[in-house]
Coordinates of C-alpha atoms in Angstrom, one line a residue:
M9 CA -4.5 2.9 -3.9
R10 CA -5.5 4.4 -4.8
I11 CA -9.2 7.5 -4.8
R12 CA -12.8 11.3 -6.4
A13 CA -10.6 12.3 -8.8
H14 CA -10.3 13.9 -12.4
C15 CA -11.6 11.7 -14.3
T16 CA -13.7 9.8 -11.7
P17 CA -13.3 8.9 -8.2
I18 CA -9.7 7.7 -7.1
R19 CA -8.8 6.0 -4.9
H20 CA -5.8 5.3 -3.2
R21 CA -4.0 2.2 -3.4
R22 CA -0.4 2.1 -2.1
G23 CA 1.8 1.2 -5.4
R24 CA 5.2 -0.1 -6.3
S25 CA 6.6 2.8 -7.9
A26 CA 10.4 2.1 -8.1
R27 CA 8.8 -1.2 -8.4
R28 CA 5.6 -1.1 -8.9
G29 CA 2.3 1.4 -7.8
T30 CA -8.4 5.5 -8.3
A31 CA -13.3 7.5 -15.7
L32 CA -14.4 7.1 -18.6
L33 CA -15.4 9.5 -21.5
F34 CA -17.9 8.1 -24.5
A35 CA -20.1 9.9 -27.1
A36 CA -23.6 8.0 -27.4
G37 CA -23.5 6.1 -30.5
L38 CA -20.3 5.5 -31.0
A39 CA -18.5 2.6 -33.3
V40 CA -15.6 1.1 -31.2
A41 CA -15.0 -1.9 -33.5
A42 CA -14.1 0.9 -36.0
L43 CA -11.7 2.9 -33.5
T44 CA -8.5 1.2 -34.0
S45 CA -8.7 1.8 -37.9
C46 CA -9.2 5.0 -38.2
S47 CA -6.4 8.1 -38.0
T48 CA -6.5 11.0 -36.3
G49 CA -3.7 12.6 -39.2
Q50 CA -2.3 14.2 -35.6
D51 CA 0.8 12.9 -33.9
P52 CA 0.4 10.6 -30.7
V53 CA 1.4 12.8 -28.0
G54 CA 2.8 9.9 -25.3
E55 CA 3.6 6.6 -24.3
T56 CA 2.2 4.1 -22.0
T57 CA 5.7 3.0 -20.6
L58 CA 6.3 4.4 -17.3
G59 CA 9.0 4.5 -15.1
S60 CA 11.5 7.8 -15.9
S61 CA 10.0 10.5 -17.1
S62 CA 7.8 13.4 -16.3
D63 CA 6.1 16.9 -17.8
I64 CA 6.4 19.7 -16.0
N65 CA 8.5 22.3 -17.2
P66 CA 10.8 22.7 -14.7
Q67 CA 12.6 25.4 -13.5
A68 CA 14.9 27.2 -11.2
R69 CA 13.4 29.3 -8.2
D70 CA 15.3 32.3 -9.9
N71 CA 13.3 32.2 -13.1
L72 CA 10.0 32.6 -10.9
R73 CA 8.2 35.7 -10.0
D74 CA 7.4 35.9 -6.2
G75 CA 3.1 35.6 -5.3
G76 CA 0.4 34.0 -8.3
N77 CA -2.5 32.2 -7.2
L78 CA -2.3 28.4 -9.1
R79 CA -5.7 28.0 -10.2
L80 CA -6.7 24.0 -10.0
A81 CA -9.7 22.2 -9.6
I82 CA -11.4 19.6 -8.1
T83 CA -15.1 17.2 -8.9
S84 CA -16.8 18.1 -5.0
F85 CA -15.9 18.8 -1.5
P86 CA -13.3 16.6 0.6
A87 CA -16.0 14.5 2.7
N88 CA -13.2 13.9 5.8
W89 CA -9.8 16.0 5.4
N90 CA -8.3 13.1 7.5
T91 CA -7.3 11.1 4.0
V92 CA -6.0 7.7 6.3
S93 CA -9.3 7.3 7.7
N94 CA -11.9 5.5 5.3
D95 CA -14.0 8.3 3.8
G96 CA -10.7 11.2 3.2
N97 CA -9.2 8.0 1.5
E98 CA -9.7 10.0 -2.1
G99 CA -7.1 11.1 -4.8
E100 CA -8.4 15.0 -4.8
I101 CA -8.9 15.4 -1.1
A102 CA -4.9 13.8 -0.5
E103 CA -4.2 16.6 -3.1
V104 CA -5.3 19.2 -1.6
V105 CA -4.2 17.9 1.2
R106 CA -0.1 17.0 0.5
P107 CA 1.3 21.1 0.4
M108 CA -0.2 20.5 4.3
M109 CA 1.4 18.1 5.6
P110 CA 4.6 16.2 7.0
R111 CA 5.6 12.9 4.6
S112 CA 8.9 11.2 5.3
Y113 CA 10.0 10.3 1.6
R114 CA 10.1 12.7 -1.6
I115 CA 9.9 10.7 -5.2
D116 CA 11.6 11.4 -8.0
A117 CA 9.7 10.6 -11.9
A118 CA 11.5 7.3 -11.8
G119 CA 10.0 6.5 -8.7
E120 CA 12.3 6.4 -6.6
T121 CA 13.3 7.6 -3.2
S122 CA 15.0 9.9 -0.5
L123 CA 14.3 11.1 2.4
D124 CA 12.9 14.7 3.1
H125 CA 14.6 16.8 5.7
N126 CA 12.6 19.3 6.0
Y127 CA 10.5 16.8 8.0
F128 CA 13.1 14.3 9.2
T129 CA 16.8 14.5 9.5
D130 CA 17.1 10.8 9.8
I131 CA 15.2 7.4 9.1
Q132 CA 16.9 4.0 9.8
L133 CA 16.4 0.0 10.2
T134 CA 18.7 -0.1 13.1
S135 CA 17.8 -3.9 13.5
T136 CA 16.3 -6.7 11.8
E137 CA 15.7 -9.2 15.3
P138 CA 13.5 -7.5 16.1
Q139 CA 13.1 -5.0 13.5
Q140 CA 13.7 -1.7 14.7
V141 CA 12.7 1.5 12.6
V142 CA 14.1 5.0 14.0
Y143 CA 12.4 8.4 13.3
T144 CA 14.9 11.5 13.4
I145 CA 12.8 14.4 13.3
N146 CA 14.0 18.1 12.0
P147 CA 14.3 20.1 14.7
K148 CA 12.5 23.2 13.1
A149 CA 9.3 21.4 12.4
V150 CA 6.7 22.3 13.8
W151 CA 2.8 22.3 13.1
S152 CA 1.1 25.5 12.2
D153 CA -0.3 26.8 15.9
G154 CA 3.8 26.4 16.6
T155 CA 4.1 23.3 18.6
P156 CA 6.1 21.2 17.8
I157 CA 6.2 17.6 15.9
T158 CA 7.3 14.9 18.1
W159 CA 7.0 11.2 18.8
E160 CA 3.6 11.6 20.5
D161 CA 2.7 12.4 16.9
I162 CA 3.8 8.8 15.8
A163 CA 2.8 7.1 18.3
S164 CA -0.6 8.3 18.4
Q165 CA -0.8 7.7 14.6
A166 CA 0.8 4.1 14.8
N167 CA -2.2 3.4 17.4
A168 CA -4.8 4.5 15.4
L169 CA -3.8 2.5 12.8
S170 CA -3.0 -0.3 14.3
G171 CA -6.0 -2.1 14.1
K172 CA -6.9 -2.8 17.7
D173 CA -9.4 -0.4 17.8
K174 CA -12.5 -1.2 15.6
R175 CA -14.2 2.6 16.2
F176 CA -11.0 3.9 14.1
L177 CA -12.6 4.1 10.8
I178 CA -9.0 3.4 9.0
A179 CA -8.0 2.9 5.5
I180 CA -5.2 1.0 6.0
N181 CA -3.1 -0.7 8.6
N182 CA 0.3 0.2 6.8
G183 CA 2.2 -1.5 8.9
F184 CA 0.9 -0.5 12.1
D185 CA -1.4 -3.6 12.5
R186 CA 2.3 -5.5 13.0
V187 CA 3.9 -3.0 14.9
E188 CA 4.7 -3.7 18.8
K189 CA 5.4 -0.3 20.4
V190 CA 6.5 3.6 19.2
E191 CA 8.5 4.7 22.3
R192 CA 10.4 8.2 22.6
G193 CA 13.9 8.2 21.4
A194 CA 16.7 10.5 22.7
D195 CA 14.6 13.0 22.7
D196 CA 10.8 14.1 21.9
R197 CA 12.1 14.7 18.9
Q198 CA 13.0 10.9 17.9
A199 CA 10.7 8.1 17.9
V200 CA 11.4 4.4 17.7
I201 CA 9.3 1.6 16.3
T202 CA 8.9 -1.5 17.6
F203 CA 7.6 -4.2 15.0
A204 CA 5.9 -7.4 16.3
R205 CA 6.1 -9.0 12.6
H206 CA 8.3 -7.8 9.7
Y207 CA 6.8 -5.6 7.7
A208 CA 8.6 -5.2 3.7
D209 CA 7.2 -1.8 3.5
W210 CA 8.5 0.2 6.4
R211 CA 9.6 3.3 4.8
G212 CA 5.8 3.9 3.5
Q213 CA 4.7 4.2 6.5
F214 CA 4.4 8.3 6.9
A215 CA 5.4 8.3 2.9
G216 CA 3.2 8.6 -0.2
N217 CA -0.5 8.6 0.2
S218 CA -0.2 8.6 3.6
M219 CA 1.0 11.9 5.7
L220 CA 1.4 12.3 9.3
Y221 CA -1.3 13.6 11.5
P222 CA -1.1 15.6 14.8
K223 CA -1.8 13.7 17.7
S224 CA -4.9 15.5 18.1
V225 CA -6.8 14.2 15.1
T226 CA -5.8 11.0 15.6
A227 CA -6.1 9.7 19.8
T228 CA -9.4 8.8 20.4
P229 CA -12.3 7.1 17.4
E230 CA -14.2 10.4 17.9
S231 CA -10.8 12.6 16.7
F232 CA -10.0 10.9 13.9
N233 CA -13.5 9.9 12.3
D234 CA -14.7 13.5 12.9
S235 CA -12.8 15.9 13.9
L236 CA -11.8 17.0 9.9
V237 CA -15.2 16.3 8.0
N238 CA -15.7 20.1 8.1
G239 CA -12.4 20.9 7.2
I240 CA -8.2 21.1 8.9
S241 CA -6.4 23.2 11.0
L242 CA -3.4 22.2 12.7
T243 CA -1.1 21.1 9.1
A244 CA 2.4 21.5 8.5
G245 CA 3.1 22.4 5.4
P246 CA 4.3 24.8 3.0
F247 CA 0.8 25.8 2.9
Q248 CA -2.1 26.1 5.3
V249 CA -6.4 26.5 4.9
R250 CA -7.0 30.5 4.5
S251 CA -10.5 29.4 3.7
T252 CA -13.2 26.9 2.3
D253 CA -16.6 27.5 1.0
R254 CA -18.5 24.1 0.4
T255 CA -21.6 26.3 -0.8
Q256 CA -19.6 27.9 -3.8
G257 CA -17.7 25.5 -3.5
R258 CA -13.7 26.5 -3.5
I259 CA -10.7 26.1 -1.5
V260 CA -8.8 28.3 -1.0
L261 CA -5.0 27.4 0.2
E262 CA -2.5 30.0 1.7
R263 CA 1.9 29.9 2.6
N264 CA 1.9 29.3 6.1
P265 CA 3.8 32.0 8.4
K266 CA 5.1 28.7 10.9
W267 CA 6.8 26.8 7.7
W268 CA 10.5 27.2 8.3
G269 CA 11.6 25.5 4.9
D270 CA 12.1 27.5 1.8
T271 CA 9.1 30.2 0.9
P272 CA 6.6 28.9 -1.5
K273 CA 6.8 30.9 -4.8
L274 CA 3.1 31.4 -4.6
D275 CA 1.0 33.0 -2.9
T276 CA -2.0 30.9 -3.3
I277 CA -3.2 27.5 -4.5
T278 CA -7.2 27.5 -5.5
F279 CA -9.3 24.6 -5.9
S280 CA -12.3 24.7 -7.1
V281 CA -15.1 22.6 -7.9
L282 CA -15.5 21.6 -11.1
D283 CA -17.7 19.1 -13.2
R284 CA -15.2 17.2 -14.5
T285 CA -16.4 17.6 -17.9
A286 CA -16.5 21.2 -17.5
W287 CA -12.6 21.5 -17.0
A288 CA -11.0 21.4 -20.2
A289 CA -13.6 24.6 -21.6
A290 CA -12.8 25.8 -18.1
L291 CA -9.2 25.6 -19.1
Q292 CA -9.7 27.7 -22.2
N293 CA -11.5 29.9 -20.7
N294 CA -8.6 30.9 -18.0
E295 CA -11.1 30.0 -15.4
L296 CA -8.1 26.9 -14.3
D297 CA -4.4 27.5 -14.8
A298 CA -3.7 23.3 -15.3
A299 CA -6.0 20.3 -16.1
R300 CA -5.7 16.8 -16.2
L301 CA -7.6 15.8 -19.3
S302 CA -8.9 12.3 -20.7
G303 CA -9.4 11.3 -24.2
L304 CA -8.9 12.8 -27.6
D305 CA -11.3 15.2 -27.6
E306 CA -10.3 17.4 -24.6
V307 CA -6.2 16.8 -25.4
T308 CA -7.1 17.9 -29.4
T309 CA -9.5 20.6 -27.5
I310 CA -6.1 21.9 -25.5
R311 CA -3.4 21.2 -28.1
N312 CA -5.7 23.9 -30.7
S313 CA -5.7 26.3 -28.1
P314 CA -3.4 29.5 -28.1
G315 CA -2.0 30.1 -24.7
L316 CA -2.8 26.6 -23.8
A317 CA 0.4 23.1 -23.4
I318 CA 0.1 20.0 -23.2
R319 CA 1.9 17.8 -20.8
Q320 CA 2.3 14.1 -20.5
A321 CA 4.1 11.5 -18.0
P322 CA 2.5 7.8 -17.5
D323 CA 1.5 8.2 -14.2
N324 CA 0.8 5.9 -11.2
R325 CA -2.9 5.4 -12.1
W326 CA -4.7 2.7 -13.1
R327 CA -8.4 2.1 -15.1
H328 CA -10.1 -0.9 -13.0
I329 CA -13.8 -3.0 -12.4
T330 CA -14.1 -4.4 -8.9
F331 CA -16.4 -7.2 -8.8
N332 CA -19.5 -7.7 -5.5
G333 CA -18.7 -11.0 -4.7
A334 CA -20.9 -10.3 -1.1
P335 CA -23.6 -13.1 -0.6
G336 CA -26.4 -12.2 -2.1
S337 CA -24.9 -10.1 -5.0
I338 CA -24.8 -11.5 -9.2
L339 CA -21.5 -11.8 -8.2
A340 CA -21.8 -14.2 -5.7
D341 CA -20.3 -17.1 -6.9
Q342 CA -16.1 -17.2 -8.0
G343 CA -17.4 -18.9 -11.3
V344 CA -19.2 -16.5 -13.0
R345 CA -17.1 -13.7 -11.8
V346 CA -14.2 -15.3 -13.3
A347 CA -16.0 -16.0 -16.5
V348 CA -17.5 -12.3 -16.8
S349 CA -13.9 -11.3 -16.8
K350 CA -12.8 -13.8 -19.4
A351 CA -15.4 -12.2 -21.6
I352 CA -14.8 -8.5 -21.4
D353 CA -12.0 -6.9 -24.5
R354 CA -9.8 -5.3 -22.5
Q355 CA -7.7 -4.5 -25.7
Q356 CA -10.9 -3.0 -27.0
I357 CA -11.0 -0.9 -23.9
A358 CA -7.2 -0.2 -24.3
D359 CA -7.9 0.6 -28.4
S360 CA -10.6 3.2 -27.8
L361 CA -9.6 5.4 -25.0
Y362 CA -6.6 5.8 -26.2
Y363 CA -7.5 6.2 -29.8
G364 CA -5.5 8.7 -31.5
L365 CA -2.8 9.4 -28.3
I366 CA 0.1 6.2 -28.9
D367 CA 0.8 4.3 -31.4
D368 CA 0.2 0.8 -29.4
P369 CA -1.9 1.0 -26.5
K370 CA -1.7 -2.4 -23.9
T371 CA -3.9 -4.0 -21.5
L372 CA -2.6 -3.2 -17.8
N373 CA -2.6 -7.4 -16.8
N374 CA -1.1 -6.7 -12.8
H375 CA -2.9 -5.7 -10.3
L376 CA 0.0 -4.9 -7.8
F377 CA 2.8 -4.1 -10.9
L378 CA 2.5 -1.2 -13.5
M379 CA 4.2 -1.3 -16.9
G380 CA 7.6 -0.6 -16.8
Q381 CA 8.1 -1.0 -13.3
K382 CA 10.6 -3.5 -12.0
G383 CA 8.2 -7.0 -10.8
Y384 CA 5.4 -6.3 -14.0
Q385 CA 4.5 -9.3 -15.9
D386 CA 1.0 -10.6 -17.4
N387 CA -1.0 -12.8 -14.8
S388 CA -4.0 -12.3 -16.3
L389 CA -6.4 -14.6 -17.1
G390 CA -6.6 -13.3 -20.7
F391 CA -9.7 -12.8 -23.0
D392 CA -11.7 -16.4 -23.7
P393 CA -15.1 -15.8 -24.2
E394 CA -15.9 -18.8 -25.5
A395 CA -14.7 -20.7 -22.6
A396 CA -16.8 -17.9 -20.6
G397 CA -19.3 -19.0 -21.9
R398 CA -18.6 -22.9 -22.0
E399 CA -18.0 -22.1 -17.5
L400 CA -21.4 -20.6 -17.7
D401 CA -23.4 -23.5 -19.2
A402 CA -20.8 -25.2 -16.6
L403 CA -22.4 -23.7 -13.9
G404 CA -26.2 -23.8 -15.0
W405 CA -26.3 -20.4 -16.6
V406 CA -28.7 -21.0 -19.3
R407 CA -29.4 -18.5 -22.1
Q408 CA -33.2 -17.5 -22.4
S409 CA -35.7 -16.6 -25.3
D410 CA -34.5 -13.2 -24.9
G411 CA -30.8 -14.2 -25.3
I412 CA -29.4 -13.4 -21.3
R413 CA -28.8 -16.4 -19.5
A414 CA -30.6 -17.3 -15.9
K415 CA -30.7 -19.3 -13.1
D416 CA -33.5 -20.3 -10.6
G417 CA -34.8 -17.6 -11.5
R418 CA -33.2 -15.3 -11.7
R419 CA -31.7 -13.3 -14.7
L420 CA -27.9 -13.0 -14.9
V421 CA -27.7 -9.2 -15.5
I422 CA -24.8 -7.0 -14.0
R423 CA -25.5 -3.2 -12.8
D424 CA -21.7 -1.7 -13.8
V425 CA -21.9 1.6 -11.5
M426 CA -19.5 4.8 -11.7
Y427 CA -18.8 8.6 -12.1
N428 CA -21.1 10.3 -14.6
N429 CA -18.2 10.6 -17.2
P430 CA -18.2 10.2 -20.4
L431 CA -15.4 8.0 -20.6
W432 CA -16.4 5.8 -18.1
V433 CA -19.6 5.0 -19.7
Q434 CA -17.8 4.8 -23.7
V435 CA -16.1 1.9 -21.1
A436 CA -19.3 0.5 -19.9
T437 CA -21.1 0.3 -23.5
I438 CA -17.6 -2.2 -24.6
V439 CA -18.2 -3.9 -21.4
Q440 CA -22.2 -4.4 -22.2
Q441 CA -21.6 -5.4 -25.6
N442 CA -18.6 -8.0 -25.2
L443 CA -21.3 -9.4 -22.0
A444 CA -24.2 -9.9 -24.2
K445 CA -22.2 -12.3 -26.7
I446 CA -21.9 -14.6 -23.7
G447 CA -25.7 -13.9 -22.3
V448 CA -24.9 -11.4 -19.3
G449 CA -26.4 -8.7 -19.4
L450 CA -25.5 -5.4 -18.0
E451 CA -27.2 -2.0 -17.1
I452 CA -25.4 1.2 -16.7
D453 CA -25.5 2.9 -13.4
T454 CA -24.3 6.5 -13.5
R455 CA -24.0 8.4 -10.4
G456 CA -22.4 12.1 -8.9
G457 CA -19.1 12.7 -7.6
Q458 CA -20.2 13.8 -4.1
G459 CA -20.9 10.7 -1.9
F460 CA -19.5 8.6 -4.5
F461 CA -17.5 6.3 -2.1
T462 CA -18.8 7.2 1.5
D463 CA -22.5 6.5 -0.6
V464 CA -22.4 4.1 -2.8
I465 CA -18.7 2.2 -2.5
Q466 CA -18.1 1.4 0.5
P467 CA -21.3 0.4 1.2
G468 CA -21.9 -2.1 -1.6
D469 CA -24.6 -0.5 -3.3
F470 CA -23.3 -2.1 -6.9
D471 CA -22.8 -5.8 -8.9
A472 CA -19.4 -4.0 -10.9
A473 CA -17.8 -0.3 -10.2
Q474 CA -15.8 1.7 -11.8
F475 CA -12.8 4.1 -10.8
I476 CA -9.4 4.1 -10.1
Y477 CA -6.8 3.4 -7.9
Q478 CA -3.5 5.9 -7.9
G479 CA -0.5 4.1 -6.0
D480 CA 2.4 5.5 -4.4
P481 CA 6.1 3.3 -4.5
F482 CA 5.2 1.4 -1.1
P483 CA 3.2 -2.0 -2.6
L484 CA 2.4 -3.9 0.4
G485 CA 0.3 -1.7 2.7
S486 CA -2.4 -1.7 0.1
I487 CA -2.3 -5.7 -0.1
S488 CA -4.0 -6.2 2.4
Q489 CA -6.0 -3.3 2.3
I490 CA -7.9 -4.0 -0.5
Y491 CA -7.4 -7.9 -1.5
A492 CA -7.4 -9.5 2.0
Y493 CA -10.7 -10.5 3.2
H494 CA -11.9 -10.3 6.5
P495 CA -15.1 -9.8 7.5
D496 CA -15.2 -8.0 10.1
D497 CA -12.5 -5.6 8.9
L498 CA -13.2 -5.0 5.5
Q499 CA -10.4 -1.4 4.4
G500 CA -10.0 -1.2 1.1
N501 CA -11.8 -4.4 0.2
Y502 CA -14.9 -3.2 -1.5
G503 CA -16.1 -6.4 -3.3
R504 CA -16.0 -8.0 0.0
I505 CA -13.8 -11.0 -2.1
G506 CA -11.2 -13.4 -0.7
S507 CA -10.3 -16.9 0.6
D508 CA -8.1 -17.6 3.7
E509 CA -5.7 -18.7 0.9
L510 CA -4.8 -15.3 0.1
N511 CA -5.1 -14.3 3.1
A512 CA -2.4 -16.3 4.2
L513 CA -0.5 -15.8 1.1
I514 CA -0.5 -11.9 1.3
E515 CA 1.1 -12.5 5.4
R516 CA 3.9 -14.1 3.3
T517 CA 4.5 -11.5 0.8
V518 CA 4.5 -8.5 3.3
S519 CA 6.3 -10.1 6.0
E520 CA 9.6 -11.1 3.3
L521 CA 12.5 -8.3 3.9
D522 CA 14.1 -9.6 0.7
P523 CA 13.3 -7.3 -1.9
D524 CA 13.2 -10.0 -4.5
K525 CA 11.4 -12.5 -2.7
T526 CA 9.0 -10.0 -2.2
I527 CA 8.6 -9.5 -6.0
E528 CA 8.2 -12.9 -6.6
L529 CA 5.9 -13.5 -4.0
S530 CA 3.4 -10.2 -4.5
N531 CA 3.0 -11.9 -8.2
Q532 CA 1.5 -14.9 -6.3
V533 CA -0.6 -12.6 -5.1
D534 CA -1.3 -11.3 -8.0
R535 CA -2.5 -14.7 -9.8
K536 CA -4.5 -15.5 -7.1
V537 CA -6.4 -12.4 -7.6
F538 CA -7.9 -12.7 -10.7
E539 CA -8.8 -16.1 -10.6
E540 CA -10.9 -15.1 -7.4
G541 CA -12.8 -12.8 -10.1
H542 CA -11.9 -10.2 -6.8
S543 CA -11.2 -7.4 -9.6
L544 CA -10.2 -6.5 -13.6
P545 CA -7.3 -4.4 -14.5
L546 CA -7.9 -2.5 -17.7
V547 CA -5.3 0.3 -18.5
Q548 CA -2.5 2.6 -16.8
E549 CA -3.5 6.1 -17.2
M550 CA -1.4 8.6 -19.4
G551 CA -1.2 11.3 -17.0
L552 CA -2.0 13.8 -19.9
Y553 CA -2.6 17.5 -18.4
G554 CA -3.8 20.4 -19.9
V555 CA -1.6 24.2 -18.4
R556 CA -1.0 27.2 -18.9
P557 CA 3.2 27.5 -20.1
E558 CA 3.7 30.2 -18.0
V559 CA 3.1 27.4 -14.7
A560 CA 6.6 25.9 -13.6
N561 CA 7.1 22.8 -12.2
F562 CA 4.0 21.5 -12.1
G563 CA 1.5 19.1 -15.1
A564 CA 2.0 15.9 -15.6
P565 CA 4.5 14.6 -13.1
G566 CA 5.0 10.9 -13.6
L567 CA 5.9 9.1 -10.4
A568 CA 7.0 12.1 -8.7
S569 CA 5.8 14.2 -5.9
Y570 CA 5.3 18.1 -6.0
D571 CA 7.5 20.4 -4.2
Y572 CA 5.4 23.1 -3.3
T573 CA 8.0 25.5 -2.5
T574 CA 9.0 25.5 -6.0
I575 CA 5.8 25.4 -8.1
G576 CA 4.9 29.1 -9.8
F577 CA 4.9 31.4 -13.4
L578 CA 8.0 32.4 -14.7
K579 CA 8.5 35.9 -14.9

């Protein structure tokens, strides 16, 4: 699901990792048609298949020195440190918060899950009729003020995310809309969740990007929406906040003295707010220790820089275009959206983005599964500009003397909004050229990172919007979040597109406990999403990082989660 970001704003989307799964660079005047026939003379750095690899310089703790400050970058200061709130549901915010908050499962490079025993000694599905899950909390687990983590924290978050009280501005129900009750188990360290309706991805309710927050945050709409706007104090991870400086754009995390697990090797982690285009240079200038890279220029720069290494493992981020189908939008008509989708040459986009980086760039042809994951299949409508033109003709959009179509006095011109980054502009330029061939205009509208989601995407200030979705191993929480349409509860459906038929299909999918049937239904959902003209997947991210060679257990994790206690610097 996708969340601000490295190359552009990223939005969390609950992805299927082991089973399935939120910027573009461009130099003005680039001749994109020639990209695929050129050669850089350098070996490609990776492939597009996802599934089993990570590249983090794995090292035993004994090989690492104690102490040190890991310097990382983000594009903007967190709008809200509550990552399950709508304003906080961004990838970069999660990256800052993850070292500090509980999650139920660890994830390996293949996307497989294992219980995180720092927080839970056991999680069991104990019944299916009714569905019931029992969480047993590690008796050592405490919040940073020393108070125990208890069943009441779980119950409070379940209530906040249930959707029953619309004053809670949640990013995702995450299956809690299907929960009947949460009760105390054998003691305060055990929570029993009973479901009123089946929920297939019950393992993901406190995992992946959905962290557990203390009841003081989730108890009321006011605390949920606003208490973490300016920072976070009560945490429960190996790190906690030492300082924040919004003016300087800097966040420093330090070891949590109340942490009960393995002592972190690092003393501190520092996040600096930097424009995305400055990351590679900051890495070169020894201002950062690691940074995500985009495009051949950045990769070449870092590869040719002494004292730096390239780490690469395809991950669960993917680029896409979301269309705005709200009443009054130029793309309110489903037929127009579908025609526009068919006219966009996604293979040309893939070739241009990955030119010189991989041998055989591929488009992503599924909204719910990533390449290399069980269940992935091509459900797209395909590239067919001739059909797109005929469909627009049939809908009454007539070419004018300047080549742009019009209907009822309105010109078919789309405003494409994106983070101000060259790669996003590169994609938009290709789309602009594609659409011009069928008589559709496109205006490129770039915005800054600060407030991109809260001020632009959420209110629907776009005709088309480009950003990155980021998933995790738990798919079904995001199907409703993004693709179901309820006008009074948009959640992550920023394009305001959907149908009763799609809603019903999503409900069937989320209720199915048989994994094979879930995959089959999920692909039916995906095909319907394409047919609605909801959004258009482009390419899967390659997961390229520039990292100092002495940094260990950090870099390109693929689908894996980091162990923040083992990240550090070689002796």
